[in-house]
Every structure is written in structure tokens, then in C-alpha cells.
Amino acid sequence: MSEIHGIDSTRVPKHVAMIMDGNGRWAKEKGQDRIFGHFNGVKAVRASLKAARRAGVKYLTLYAFSTENWNRPKEEVEALMDLLVQTIVQEVKELDNNDVRLNAIGDLESLPGSCHAELQTAIDQTKDNDGIELILALSYSARWELVRAVQNIVKDNISPDAVSEELIGSYLCTHSIPDPELVIRTSGEHRVSNFLLWQIAYSELYFTAKYWPDFREEDFFDALRDYQSRERRFGKTAEQITQTGNE
Ligand code: FPP
């Protein structure tokens, strides 16, 4: 068995999705503004991407801004959008050098023009890379995505008999991305918060009490080790899984 950090390289999840939570509380505990927490959250983004790449994960999705986050105070929303543009502009070369393909899911049209434009430039610049795909969920919520999918299915005059799991999947933002095998949420909250509801039907959920700005490579490896210790049954019995091999 080939291993890094005690992780079996033959059973690494292809897709890991992360709910980055706890920036505000992290900052508050330090007597700082919530925005200070978001700034420090960028270190955890870098660390997670690096760890995922080293472990051989092929898709990493980060819940960076939910549809509901538009309801936060105006200054916080503006600061988050600025931080996003700044980070993308600063990191795009590094992403490209490290064979990272950037992608984004969500209601991207609702982002401020500069944010949408920089994002699109970075996506275009990195489109031929295939080390790992970094997917930013921006102005995203699973219910928004499902409503949009149903609207488009109806607009396309799809007959009821033609509606299948595959067809619905093909109308989601994630149509070209495999479902995540593992979802990680930081900050001790045990919720999925409107994130990839269709896609995580069989995902393993991993929760850590660490606030997002403190999350580092070793924490990502802990989550992978925990994932590898679980038996994934997909509705079958343990005996059936042992006979056919654990995924
Ligand atoms: C949740 O913490 C965090 C967010 C809503 C924003 C995450 C954004 C970043 C880490 C910035 C950089 C991201 C990228 C992809 C460049 P919270 O504010 O909900 O914290 P709380 O629950 O403690 O209030």
C-alpha cells in the first residue's frame, strides 16, 4: 500500500467538498472584526488546496459565499467580494504553475462585475490544467441550483418519462464534476447549510471543531484518514460490501 501521512493512496476520495465556517468567531475571539477572520481564511484555503493536491484529490469544492450570505451587513459582503477578487488576481499565476484548474458554481451573474470578470479570466487562464480542479461555490445554494435545474428542464420541454437521476444531474452546476465522497465542515457546526444537497446523497460527513482560519494541511489529512476508516455501504449490507470490495 502506497501511503503519505498514513493515507492509502488507492482509496483517496476523488472529490472533497468543504464548508469553510468559523471566520467570524475566530476573529471575535481575538477582539478583531469579522473581516479579519475572512482575510486569515485565505491561509486555510491555500493549505487545503496544497493538502488535497498532495493526497491526489482531483476535485476540491469550497463553499465560499452562499446565496444567504448576501443578507450579511453591506460592509462584510463588500469586503468578502474585494477579498475574493484580490485573492484570485494574486493567486492565479501560482494556481497555473501548480496545474490547478479553477472553476466556479453558483449564480455567478449576481456577483459584482469586477469579481465576475476576474473570476472568468482566471478560469480561462487555467482551463487546460489537470492536476486538480478547484471549484469555488459563489452565490451558491443547493435549492437555488435545483430550482434553476427544474426551470430549465421545463423550458427544454423534457417529457416526464425522460426525467431520471442522470438527466437531473446534467442540469446541475456540477454536471461535469463527480459527486463528493467526503464533505468537511469546520467550526463545530453539524449542518449542511444548503450545500450540494443532491450531490452529497451518499457522501461521508466530517466535522471538526477547528475554526476555518486555523485549518491546515494536517487537519485535511486527519479528515482523509477518518474517511478511510469508514465503511461505505450505499444502502447495501456489510456482507455484500465485503464480497464486492469496499469503494
Ligand atoms: C464562513 O465563516 C466563511 C465565509 C462565509 C467566507 C469564506 C471566505 C474565505 C475564507 C475567503 C477567501 C476565499 C477564497 C475562496 C479566496 P463565518 O463568517 O460564517 O463565521 P462565523 O460562523 O464564525 O460567523
Coordinates of N, CA and C and ligand atoms in Angstrom, one line a residue:
M1 N 0.9 -1.2 0.0 CA 0.0 0.0 0.0 C 0.9 1.3 0.0
S2 N 0.7 2.1 -1.0 CA 1.4 3.3 -1.0 C 0.7 4.4 -0.2
E3 N 1.5 5.1 0.7 CA 0.9 5.9 1.7 C 1.6 7.3 1.8
I4 N 0.9 8.4 2.0 CA 1.5 9.6 2.5 C 0.7 10.0 3.8
H5 N 1.4 10.3 4.8 CA 0.8 10.7 6.1 C -0.3 9.6 6.5
G6 N 0.0 8.3 6.3 CA -0.9 7.3 6.8 C -2.2 7.2 5.9
I7 N -2.1 7.8 4.7 CA -3.3 7.8 3.8 C -3.1 6.8 2.7
D8 N -4.0 5.8 2.5 CA -3.8 4.8 1.5 C -4.1 5.5 0.1
S9 N -3.1 5.6 -0.7 CA -3.3 6.4 -2.0 C -4.2 5.7 -2.9
T10 N -4.6 4.5 -2.7 CA -5.5 3.8 -3.6 C -7.0 4.1 -3.2
R11 N -7.2 4.7 -2.1 CA -8.6 5.0 -1.6 C -8.8 6.5 -1.2
V12 N -8.2 7.3 -2.0 CA -8.3 8.8 -1.7 C -9.6 9.2 -2.4
P13 N -10.5 10.0 -1.7 CA -11.7 10.5 -2.4 C -11.3 11.3 -3.7
K14 N -12.1 11.2 -4.7 CA -11.8 11.9 -5.9 C -12.2 13.4 -5.7
H15 N -13.3 13.6 -5.0 CA -13.8 14.9 -4.8 C -14.1 15.2 -3.3
V16 N -13.5 16.2 -2.8 CA -13.7 16.6 -1.4 C -14.4 18.0 -1.4
A17 N -15.5 18.2 -0.7 CA -16.2 19.5 -0.6 C -16.1 20.0 0.8
M18 N -15.8 21.3 0.9 CA -15.6 21.9 2.2 C -16.5 23.1 2.5
I19 N -17.1 23.0 3.7 CA -17.9 24.2 4.2 C -16.9 24.9 5.2
M20 N -16.5 26.1 4.7 CA -15.5 26.8 5.5 C -16.2 27.7 6.5
D21 N -16.2 27.4 7.7 CA -17.0 28.1 8.7 C -16.2 28.5 9.9
G22 N -16.6 29.6 10.5 CA -16.0 30.0 11.8 C -15.0 31.2 11.7
N23 N -15.0 31.8 10.5 CA -14.1 33.0 10.4 C -14.5 34.1 11.4
G24 N -15.8 34.4 11.5 CA -16.3 35.5 12.3 C -16.0 35.2 13.8
R25 N -16.2 34.0 14.2 CA -16.0 33.6 15.7 C -14.5 33.7 16.0
W26 N -13.7 33.2 15.0 CA -12.2 33.2 15.2 C -11.7 34.6 15.4
A27 N -12.2 35.6 14.6 CA -11.8 37.0 14.7 C -12.3 37.6 16.0
K28 N -13.6 37.3 16.3 CA -14.2 37.8 17.5 C -13.4 37.4 18.8
E29 N -13.0 36.2 18.8 CA -12.2 35.7 20.0 C -10.9 36.4 20.1
K30 N -10.4 37.0 19.0 CA -9.2 37.8 19.0 C -9.4 39.2 19.2
G31 N -10.7 39.6 19.4 CA -11.1 41.0 19.6 C -11.0 41.8 18.3
Q32 N -11.1 41.1 17.1 CA -11.0 41.7 15.8 C -12.3 41.7 15.1
D33 N -12.4 42.4 14.0 CA -13.5 42.4 13.0 C -13.7 41.1 12.4
R34 N -14.9 40.8 12.0 CA -15.2 39.5 11.3 C -14.3 39.4 10.0
I35 N -14.1 40.6 9.4 CA -13.4 40.6 8.1 C -11.9 40.1 8.3
F36 N -11.4 40.4 9.4 CA -10.0 39.9 9.8 C -10.0 38.4 9.7
G37 N -11.1 37.8 10.1 CA -11.3 36.3 10.0 C -11.3 35.8 8.6
H38 N -12.0 36.6 7.7 CA -12.0 36.2 6.3 C -10.6 36.3 5.7
F39 N -9.9 37.3 6.0 CA -8.6 37.5 5.5 C -7.7 36.3 5.9
N40 N -7.8 35.9 7.1 CA -7.0 34.8 7.6 C -7.5 33.5 7.1
G41 N -8.7 33.5 6.6 CA -9.3 32.2 6.0 C -8.5 31.9 4.7
V42 N -7.9 32.8 4.1 CA -7.2 32.5 2.8 C -6.1 31.6 3.0
K43 N -5.4 31.6 4.2 CA -4.3 30.7 4.5 C -4.8 29.3 4.5
A44 N -6.0 29.1 5.1 CA -6.6 27.8 5.2 C -7.0 27.3 3.8
V45 N -7.4 28.2 2.9 CA -7.7 27.8 1.5 C -6.5 27.2 0.9
R46 N -5.4 28.0 1.0 CA -4.1 27.5 0.4 C -3.7 26.2 1.0
A47 N -3.8 26.0 2.3 CA -3.3 24.8 3.0 C -4.2 23.6 2.5
S48 N -5.5 23.8 2.4 CA -6.4 22.7 1.9 C -6.1 22.3 0.5
L49 N -5.9 23.3 -0.3 CA -5.6 23.0 -1.7 C -4.3 22.2 -1.9
K50 N -3.3 22.7 -1.1 CA -2.0 22.0 -1.1 C -2.1 20.6 -0.6
A51 N -2.9 20.4 0.5 CA -3.0 19.0 1.0 C -3.8 18.1 0.1
A52 N -4.8 18.7 -0.5 CA -5.7 17.9 -1.5 C -4.8 17.5 -2.7
R53 N -4.0 18.4 -3.2 CA -3.2 18.1 -4.3 C -2.2 17.0 -4.0
R54 N -1.6 17.1 -2.8 CA -0.5 16.2 -2.4 C -1.1 14.8 -2.2
A55 N -2.4 14.7 -1.7 CA -3.0 13.5 -1.4 C -3.6 12.8 -2.7
G56 N -3.7 13.6 -3.8 CA -4.2 13.0 -5.0 C -5.7 13.2 -5.2
V57 N -6.3 14.2 -4.5 CA -7.7 14.5 -4.7 C -7.8 15.2 -6.0
K58 N -8.8 14.9 -6.8 CA -8.9 15.5 -8.2 C -9.8 16.7 -8.3
Y59 N -10.8 16.8 -7.3 CA -11.7 18.0 -7.3 C -11.9 18.5 -5.8
L60 N -11.7 19.8 -5.6 CA -11.9 20.3 -4.3 C -12.9 21.5 -4.4
T61 N -14.0 21.3 -3.8 CA -15.0 22.4 -3.8 C -15.1 23.2 -2.5
L62 N -15.0 24.5 -2.6 CA -15.1 25.3 -1.4 C -16.3 26.2 -1.4
Y63 N -17.1 26.1 -0.3 CA -18.3 26.9 -0.2 C -17.9 28.3 0.3
A64 N -17.7 29.2 -0.7 CA -17.0 30.5 -0.3 C -18.1 31.6 -0.1
F65 N -19.3 31.5 -0.7 CA -20.3 32.5 -0.5 C -21.6 31.9 -0.9
S66 N -22.5 31.9 0.1 CA -23.8 31.3 -0.2 C -24.8 32.3 -0.6
T67 N -25.9 31.9 -1.2 CA -27.0 32.8 -1.6 C -27.4 33.6 -0.4
E68 N -27.5 32.9 0.8 CA -28.0 33.6 2.0 C -26.9 34.6 2.5
N69 N -25.7 34.5 2.2 CA -24.7 35.4 2.6 C -24.9 36.8 2.1
W70 N -25.7 37.0 1.0 CA -26.0 38.4 0.6 C -26.7 39.2 1.6
N71 N -27.3 38.5 2.6 CA -28.1 39.2 3.7 C -27.2 39.7 4.8
R72 N -25.9 39.4 4.7 CA -25.0 39.9 5.8 C -24.8 41.5 5.7
P73 N -24.3 42.1 6.7 CA -24.1 43.6 6.6 C -23.3 43.9 5.3
K74 N -23.7 45.1 4.7 CA -23.2 45.5 3.4 C -21.7 45.5 3.4
E75 N -21.1 46.1 4.5 CA -19.6 46.2 4.6 C -18.9 44.8 4.5
E76 N -19.6 43.8 5.1 CA -19.0 42.5 5.2 C -19.1 41.9 3.8
V77 N -20.2 42.1 3.1 CA -20.4 41.5 1.7 C -19.3 42.1 0.8
E78 N -19.2 43.5 0.9 CA -18.2 44.2 0.0 C -16.8 43.7 0.3
A79 N -16.5 43.6 1.6 CA -15.1 43.1 1.9 C -14.9 41.7 1.4
L80 N -15.9 40.8 1.5 CA -15.7 39.5 1.0 C -15.5 39.4 -0.5
M81 N -16.3 40.3 -1.2 CA -16.1 40.3 -2.7 C -14.7 40.9 -3.1
D82 N -14.3 41.9 -2.3 CA -13.0 42.5 -2.6 C -11.9 41.5 -2.3
L83 N -12.0 40.7 -1.2 CA -11.1 39.7 -0.9 C -11.0 38.6 -1.9
L84 N -12.1 38.3 -2.4 CA -12.2 37.3 -3.5 C -11.5 37.7 -4.7
V85 N -11.8 38.9 -5.2 CA -11.1 39.4 -6.4 C -9.6 39.5 -6.2
Q86 N -9.2 40.1 -5.0 CA -7.8 40.2 -4.7 C -7.1 38.9 -4.7
T87 N -7.7 37.9 -4.0 CA -7.1 36.6 -3.9 C -7.0 35.9 -5.3
I88 N -8.0 36.0 -6.1 CA -7.9 35.4 -7.4 C -6.8 36.0 -8.2
V89 N -6.8 37.4 -8.2 CA -5.8 38.1 -9.0 C -4.3 37.7 -8.5
Q90 N -4.2 37.7 -7.2 CA -2.9 37.4 -6.6 C -2.4 35.9 -6.9
E91 N -3.4 35.0 -6.8 CA -3.0 33.6 -6.8 C -3.1 32.9 -8.2
V92 N -3.6 33.6 -9.2 CA -3.9 32.9 -10.4 C -2.6 32.3 -11.1
K93 N -1.5 33.0 -10.9 CA -0.2 32.5 -11.5 C 0.2 31.2 -10.8
E94 N 0.1 31.3 -9.5 CA 0.5 30.2 -8.6 C -0.4 29.0 -8.9
L95 N -1.7 29.2 -9.1 CA -2.6 28.1 -9.4 C -2.1 27.5 -10.7
D96 N -1.9 28.3 -11.7 CA -1.5 27.9 -13.0 C -0.2 27.1 -12.9
N97 N 0.8 27.6 -12.2 CA 2.1 26.9 -12.1 C 2.0 25.5 -11.4
N98 N 0.9 25.4 -10.6 CA 0.7 24.1 -9.8 C -0.3 23.3 -10.5
D99 N -0.6 23.5 -11.8 CA -1.5 22.7 -12.6 C -2.9 22.6 -12.0
V100 N -3.4 23.7 -11.4 CA -4.7 23.8 -10.8 C -5.7 24.4 -11.8
R101 N -6.8 23.8 -12.1 CA -7.8 24.3 -13.0 C -8.9 24.9 -12.1
L102 N -9.1 26.2 -12.3 CA -10.1 26.9 -11.5 C -11.5 26.8 -12.1
N103 N -12.5 26.6 -11.3 CA -13.9 26.6 -11.8 C -14.8 27.2 -10.7
A104 N -16.0 27.6 -11.1 CA -16.9 28.2 -10.1 C -18.3 27.7 -10.4
I105 N -19.1 27.5 -9.3 CA -20.5 27.2 -9.5 C -21.3 28.2 -8.7
G106 N -22.6 28.4 -9.1 CA -23.4 29.3 -8.4 C -24.0 30.4 -9.4
D107 N -24.7 31.3 -8.8 CA -25.3 32.4 -9.6 C -24.3 33.5 -9.9
L108 N -23.4 33.1 -10.8 CA -22.2 34.0 -11.0 C -22.6 35.4 -11.5
E109 N -23.7 35.4 -12.2 CA -24.2 36.7 -12.8 C -24.5 37.7 -11.7
S110 N -24.8 37.2 -10.5 CA -25.2 38.1 -9.4 C -23.9 38.7 -8.7
L111 N -22.7 38.3 -9.1 CA -21.5 38.8 -8.5 C -21.2 40.2 -9.0
P112 N -20.6 41.1 -8.3 CA -20.2 42.4 -8.8 C -19.4 42.1 -10.1
G113 N -19.5 43.1 -11.1 CA -18.9 42.9 -12.4 C -17.4 42.6 -12.3
S114 N -16.7 43.3 -11.5 CA -15.2 43.1 -11.4 C -14.9 41.7 -10.9
C115 N -15.7 41.2 -10.0 CA -15.4 39.9 -9.4 C -15.7 38.8 -10.5
H116 N -16.8 39.0 -11.2 CA -17.2 38.0 -12.2 C -16.1 38.0 -13.3
A117 N -15.7 39.2 -13.7 CA -14.7 39.3 -14.8 C -13.4 38.7 -14.4
E118 N -12.8 39.0 -13.2 CA -11.6 38.4 -12.8 C -11.7 36.9 -12.6
L119 N -12.8 36.4 -12.1 CA -13.0 35.0 -12.0 C -13.0 34.3 -13.4
Q120 N -13.7 34.9 -14.3 CA -13.7 34.3 -15.7 C -12.3 34.3 -16.3
T121 N -11.5 35.4 -16.1 CA -10.2 35.5 -16.6 C -9.3 34.3 -16.1
A122 N -9.5 34.1 -14.7 CA -8.7 33.1 -14.1 C -9.1 31.7 -14.5
I123 N -10.4 31.5 -14.7 CA -10.9 30.2 -15.2 C -10.4 29.9 -16.6
D124 N -10.4 31.0 -17.5 CA -9.9 30.8 -18.8 C -8.4 30.5 -18.8
Q125 N -7.7 31.2 -18.0 CA -6.2 31.1 -17.9 C -5.8 29.7 -17.5
T126 N -6.6 29.0 -16.6 CA -6.2 27.7 -16.1 C -6.9 26.5 -16.7
K127 N -7.7 26.8 -17.7 CA -8.6 25.7 -18.2 C -7.9 24.5 -18.7
D128 N -6.7 24.5 -19.1 CA -6.0 23.3 -19.6 C -5.3 22.5 -18.6
N129 N -5.3 23.0 -17.3 CA -4.6 22.3 -16.2 C -5.3 21.1 -15.8
D130 N -4.6 20.0 -15.4 CA -5.4 18.9 -14.9 C -4.8 18.2 -13.7
G131 N -4.1 18.9 -12.9 CA -3.6 18.4 -11.6 C -4.7 18.2 -10.6
I132 N -5.5 19.3 -10.4 CA -6.7 19.2 -9.6 C -7.6 20.4 -10.0
E133 N -8.9 20.2 -9.8 CA -9.9 21.2 -10.1 C -10.3 21.9 -8.8
L134 N -10.1 23.2 -8.7 CA -10.6 23.9 -7.5 C -11.9 24.6 -7.9
I135 N -13.0 24.2 -7.3 CA -14.3 24.8 -7.6 C -14.8 25.7 -6.5
L136 N -15.0 27.0 -6.8 CA -15.5 27.9 -5.8 C -17.0 28.0 -5.9
A137 N -17.7 27.7 -4.8 CA -19.1 27.8 -4.8 C -19.4 29.3 -4.4
L138 N -19.9 30.1 -5.3 CA -20.1 31.5 -5.1 C -21.5 31.9 -5.4
S139 N -22.1 32.6 -4.5 CA -23.5 33.0 -4.6 C -24.3 31.7 -5.0
Y140 N -23.9 30.6 -4.2 CA -24.4 29.3 -4.5 C -25.4 28.9 -3.3
S141 N -26.4 28.2 -3.7 CA -27.2 27.4 -2.7 C -27.8 26.2 -3.5
A142 N -27.9 25.1 -2.8 CA -28.4 23.9 -3.5 C -29.9 24.1 -3.9
R143 N -30.7 24.8 -3.1 CA -32.1 25.0 -3.5 C -32.2 25.9 -4.7
W144 N -31.3 26.9 -4.8 CA -31.3 27.8 -6.0 C -30.9 26.9 -7.2
E145 N -29.9 26.1 -7.0 CA -29.4 25.2 -8.1 C -30.6 24.3 -8.6
L146 N -31.3 23.7 -7.7 CA -32.4 22.8 -8.0 C -33.6 23.5 -8.7
V147 N -33.9 24.7 -8.2 CA -35.0 25.5 -8.8 C -34.6 25.8 -10.3
R148 N -33.3 26.2 -10.5 CA -32.8 26.6 -11.8 C -32.9 25.3 -12.7
A149 N -32.5 24.2 -12.2 CA -32.5 23.0 -13.0 C -33.9 22.6 -13.4
V150 N -34.9 22.7 -12.5 CA -36.3 22.4 -12.9 C -36.8 23.4 -13.9
Q151 N -36.5 24.7 -13.7 CA -36.9 25.7 -14.7 C -36.4 25.3 -16.1
N152 N -35.1 24.9 -16.1 CA -34.5 24.7 -17.4 C -35.0 23.4 -18.0
I153 N -35.3 22.4 -17.2 CA -35.9 21.1 -17.7 C -37.3 21.4 -18.3
V154 N -38.1 22.3 -17.6 CA -39.4 22.6 -18.2 C -39.3 23.4 -19.5
K155 N -38.3 24.4 -19.5 CA -38.1 25.2 -20.7 C -37.7 24.4 -21.9
D156 N -36.9 23.3 -21.6 CA -36.5 22.4 -22.7 C -37.6 21.4 -23.1
N157 N -38.8 21.5 -22.5 CA -39.9 20.6 -22.9 C -39.5 19.1 -22.7
I158 N -38.8 18.8 -21.7 CA -38.4 17.4 -21.4 C -39.7 16.6 -21.0
S159 N -39.9 15.5 -21.6 CA -41.1 14.7 -21.2 C -40.9 14.1 -19.9
P160 N -42.0 13.9 -19.0 CA -41.8 13.3 -17.7 C -41.1 12.0 -17.7
D161 N -41.3 11.2 -18.7 CA -40.7 9.9 -18.8 C -39.2 10.0 -19.0
A162 N -38.7 11.1 -19.5 CA -37.3 11.2 -19.7 C -36.5 11.7 -18.5
V163 N -37.3 12.1 -17.5 CA -36.7 12.7 -16.3 C -36.1 11.5 -15.4
S164 N -34.8 11.5 -15.2 CA -34.1 10.5 -14.5 C -33.1 11.1 -13.6
E165 N -32.4 10.4 -12.7 CA -31.4 10.9 -11.9 C -30.2 11.5 -12.8
E166 N -29.9 10.8 -13.9 CA -28.9 11.3 -14.8 C -29.3 12.6 -15.4
L167 N -30.5 12.7 -15.8 CA -31.0 13.9 -16.5 C -30.9 15.1 -15.5
I168 N -31.4 14.9 -14.3 CA -31.4 16.0 -13.3 C -29.9 16.4 -13.1
G169 N -29.1 15.4 -12.9 CA -27.6 15.7 -12.7 C -27.0 16.5 -13.8
S170 N -27.5 16.3 -15.0 CA -27.0 17.0 -16.2 C -27.4 18.5 -16.2
Y171 N -28.5 18.8 -15.4 CA -28.9 20.2 -15.4 C -28.4 20.9 -14.1
L172 N -27.5 20.3 -13.3 CA -27.0 20.9 -12.2 C -25.7 21.6 -12.6
C173 N -25.2 22.6 -11.7 CA -24.0 23.3 -12.0 C -22.8 22.3 -12.0
T174 N -23.0 21.2 -11.3 CA -21.9 20.2 -11.2 C -21.9 19.1 -12.2
H175 N -22.6 19.4 -13.4 CA -22.8 18.3 -14.4 C -21.5 17.7 -14.8
S176 N -20.4 18.4 -14.8 CA -19.1 17.8 -15.3 C -18.2 17.3 -14.1
I177 N -18.8 17.3 -12.9 CA -18.0 17.0 -11.7 C -18.5 15.8 -11.0
P178 N -17.7 14.8 -10.6 CA -18.3 13.7 -9.8 C -18.8 14.1 -8.5
D179 N -19.7 13.4 -7.9 CA -20.3 13.7 -6.6 C -19.1 13.6 -5.5
P180 N -19.1 14.5 -4.5 CA -18.1 14.4 -3.5 C -18.3 13.1 -2.6
E181 N -17.2 12.4 -2.4 CA -17.3 11.3 -1.5 C -17.2 11.8 0.0
L182 N -16.6 13.0 0.2 CA -16.3 13.5 1.5 C -16.7 15.0 1.6
V183 N -17.4 15.3 2.7 CA -17.7 16.8 2.9 C -17.1 17.1 4.3
I184 N -16.3 18.1 4.4 CA -15.7 18.6 5.6 C -16.3 19.9 6.0
R185 N -16.7 20.0 7.3 CA -17.2 21.3 7.8 C -16.4 21.7 9.0
T186 N -15.9 22.9 9.1 CA -15.2 23.4 10.2 C -16.1 24.1 11.2
S187 N -15.6 24.4 12.4 CA -16.2 25.3 13.4 C -17.2 24.6 14.3
G188 N -17.3 23.3 14.3 CA -18.1 22.6 15.3 C -19.6 22.6 15.0
E189 N -20.0 23.2 13.9 CA -21.4 23.1 13.5 C -21.7 21.9 12.7
H190 N -22.9 21.2 13.0 CA -23.2 20.0 12.3 C -24.4 20.2 11.4
R191 N -24.2 20.9 10.3 CA -25.2 21.2 9.4 C -24.6 21.1 8.0
V192 N -25.5 21.0 7.0 CA -25.0 21.1 5.6 C -25.4 22.4 4.9
S193 N -26.2 23.2 5.5 CA -26.4 24.6 5.1 C -26.6 24.8 3.6
N194 N -27.5 24.0 3.0 CA -27.9 24.3 1.6 C -26.8 24.1 0.7
F195 N -25.9 23.2 1.0 CA -24.7 23.0 0.1 C -24.8 21.6 -0.6
L196 N -24.8 21.6 -1.9 CA -24.7 20.4 -2.7 C -25.7 19.3 -2.3
L197 N -27.0 19.7 -2.0 CA -27.9 18.7 -1.4 C -28.1 17.4 -2.2
W198 N -28.2 17.6 -3.5 CA -28.4 16.5 -4.4 C -27.1 15.6 -4.5
Q199 N -26.0 16.3 -4.6 CA -24.7 15.6 -4.8 C -24.1 14.9 -3.6
I200 N -24.6 15.3 -2.4 CA -24.0 14.6 -1.2 C -24.9 13.5 -0.6
A201 N -25.8 13.0 -1.5 CA -26.7 11.9 -1.0 C -25.9 10.8 -0.3
Y202 N -24.8 10.4 -0.8 CA -24.0 9.3 -0.2 C -22.7 9.7 0.3
S203 N -22.5 11.0 0.5 CA -21.1 11.5 1.0 C -20.9 11.2 2.4
E204 N -19.7 11.0 2.8 CA -19.3 10.9 4.2 C -19.2 12.3 4.7
L205 N -19.7 12.6 5.9 CA -19.6 13.9 6.5 C -18.6 13.9 7.6
Y206 N -17.7 14.9 7.6 CA -16.6 15.0 8.6 C -16.7 16.4 9.3
F207 N -16.8 16.4 10.6 CA -16.9 17.7 11.3 C -15.7 17.9 12.2
T208 N -15.2 19.1 12.2 CA -14.1 19.4 13.1 C -14.4 20.7 13.9
A209 N -14.0 20.8 15.1 CA -14.3 21.9 15.9 C -13.4 23.1 15.5
K210 N -12.3 22.9 14.8 CA -11.4 24.0 14.4 C -12.1 25.0 13.6
Y211 N -11.8 26.3 13.9 CA -12.4 27.4 13.1 C -11.6 27.4 11.8
W212 N -12.3 27.8 10.7 CA -11.6 27.8 9.4 C -10.2 28.4 9.3
P213 N -10.0 29.6 9.9 CA -8.7 30.2 9.7 C -7.6 29.4 10.3
D214 N -7.9 28.4 11.2 CA -6.9 27.6 11.8 C -6.7 26.3 11.1
F215 N -7.5 26.0 10.1 CA -7.4 24.7 9.4 C -6.2 24.6 8.5
R216 N -5.4 23.5 8.7 CA -4.1 23.4 8.0 C -4.0 22.0 7.3
E217 N -2.9 21.8 6.6 CA -2.7 20.5 5.9 C -3.0 19.3 6.7
E218 N -2.4 19.3 8.0 CA -2.6 18.1 8.8 C -4.0 17.8 9.2
D219 N -4.8 18.9 9.3 CA -6.3 18.7 9.5 C -7.0 18.1 8.3
F220 N -6.5 18.5 7.2 CA -7.1 17.8 5.9 C -6.7 16.3 5.9
F221 N -5.5 16.0 6.2 CA -5.1 14.6 6.3 C -5.8 13.8 7.3
D222 N -6.1 14.5 8.5 CA -6.9 13.8 9.5 C -8.3 13.4 9.0
A223 N -8.9 14.3 8.2 CA -10.2 14.1 7.6 C -10.1 12.9 6.6
L224 N -9.0 12.9 5.8 CA -8.9 11.8 4.9 C -8.7 10.4 5.6
R225 N -7.9 10.4 6.7 CA -7.7 9.2 7.4 C -9.0 8.7 8.0
D226 N -9.8 9.7 8.6 CA -11.1 9.3 9.1 C -12.0 8.7 8.1
Y227 N -12.0 9.4 6.9 CA -12.8 8.9 5.8 C -12.4 7.4 5.4
Q228 N -11.1 7.2 5.4 CA -10.7 5.8 5.0 C -11.0 4.8 6.1
S229 N -11.3 5.2 7.3 CA -11.6 4.2 8.3 C -13.1 3.8 8.3
R230 N -13.9 4.5 7.4 CA -15.3 4.2 7.4 C -15.7 3.2 6.3
E231 N -16.8 2.5 6.5 CA -17.2 1.5 5.5 C -18.4 2.2 4.8
R232 N -18.2 2.3 3.4 CA -19.3 3.0 2.6 C -20.2 1.9 2.0
R233 N -21.4 1.9 2.4 CA -22.3 0.7 2.0 C -23.3 1.1 0.9
F234 N -23.6 2.3 0.7 CA -24.5 2.7 -0.4 C -25.8 1.9 -0.3
G235 N -26.3 1.7 0.9 CA -27.6 1.1 1.1 C -27.5 -0.5 1.1
K236 N -26.3 -1.0 0.8 CA -26.2 -2.5 0.9 C -25.8 -2.9 2.3
T237 N -25.7 -4.3 2.5 CA -25.3 -4.8 3.8 C -23.8 -4.8 3.8
A238 N -23.2 -4.9 5.1 CA -21.8 -5.0 5.2 C -21.2 -6.2 4.5
E239 N -22.0 -7.4 4.5 CA -21.5 -8.6 3.9 C -21.4 -8.4 2.4
Q240 N -22.4 -7.8 1.8 CA -22.4 -7.5 0.4 C -21.1 -6.7 0.0
I241 N -20.8 -5.7 0.8 CA -19.7 -4.8 0.5 C -18.4 -5.6 0.6
T242 N -18.3 -6.5 1.7 CA -17.0 -7.3 1.8 C -16.8 -8.2 0.6
Q243 N -17.9 -8.7 0.1 CA -17.8 -9.6 -1.1 C -17.4 -8.9 -2.3
T244 N -17.9 -7.6 -2.5 CA -17.7 -6.9 -3.8 C -16.5 -5.9 -3.7
G245 N -16.0 -5.7 -2.5 CA -14.9 -4.7 -2.3 C -15.5 -3.4 -1.9
N246 N -14.8 -2.8 -0.9 CA -15.3 -1.5 -0.4 C -14.8 -0.4 -1.3
E247 N -15.7 0.5 -1.7 CA -15.3 1.6 -2.6 C -14.3 2.6 -1.9
Ligands
FPP1 C1 -17.8 31.4 7.0 O1 -17.4 32.0 8.2 C2 -16.9 31.9 5.9 C3 -17.4 32.6 4.8 C4 -18.8 32.9 4.6 C5 -16.5 33.1 3.8 C6 -15.3 32.2 3.4 C7 -14.3 33.1 2.6 C8 -13.0 33.0 2.7 C9 -12.3 32.0 3.6 C10 -12.2 34.0 1.9 C11 -11.4 33.5 0.9 C12 -12.0 32.5 0.0 C13 -11.5 32.2 -1.2 C14 -12.0 31.1 -1.9 C15 -10.4 33.0 -1.9 P1 -18.5 32.8 9.0 O2 -18.3 34.2 8.6 O3 -19.8 32.3 8.8 O4 -18.0 32.6 10.5 P2 -18.9 32.5 11.8 O5 -19.8 31.3 11.6 O6 -18.0 32.4 12.9 O7 -19.7 33.8 11.9

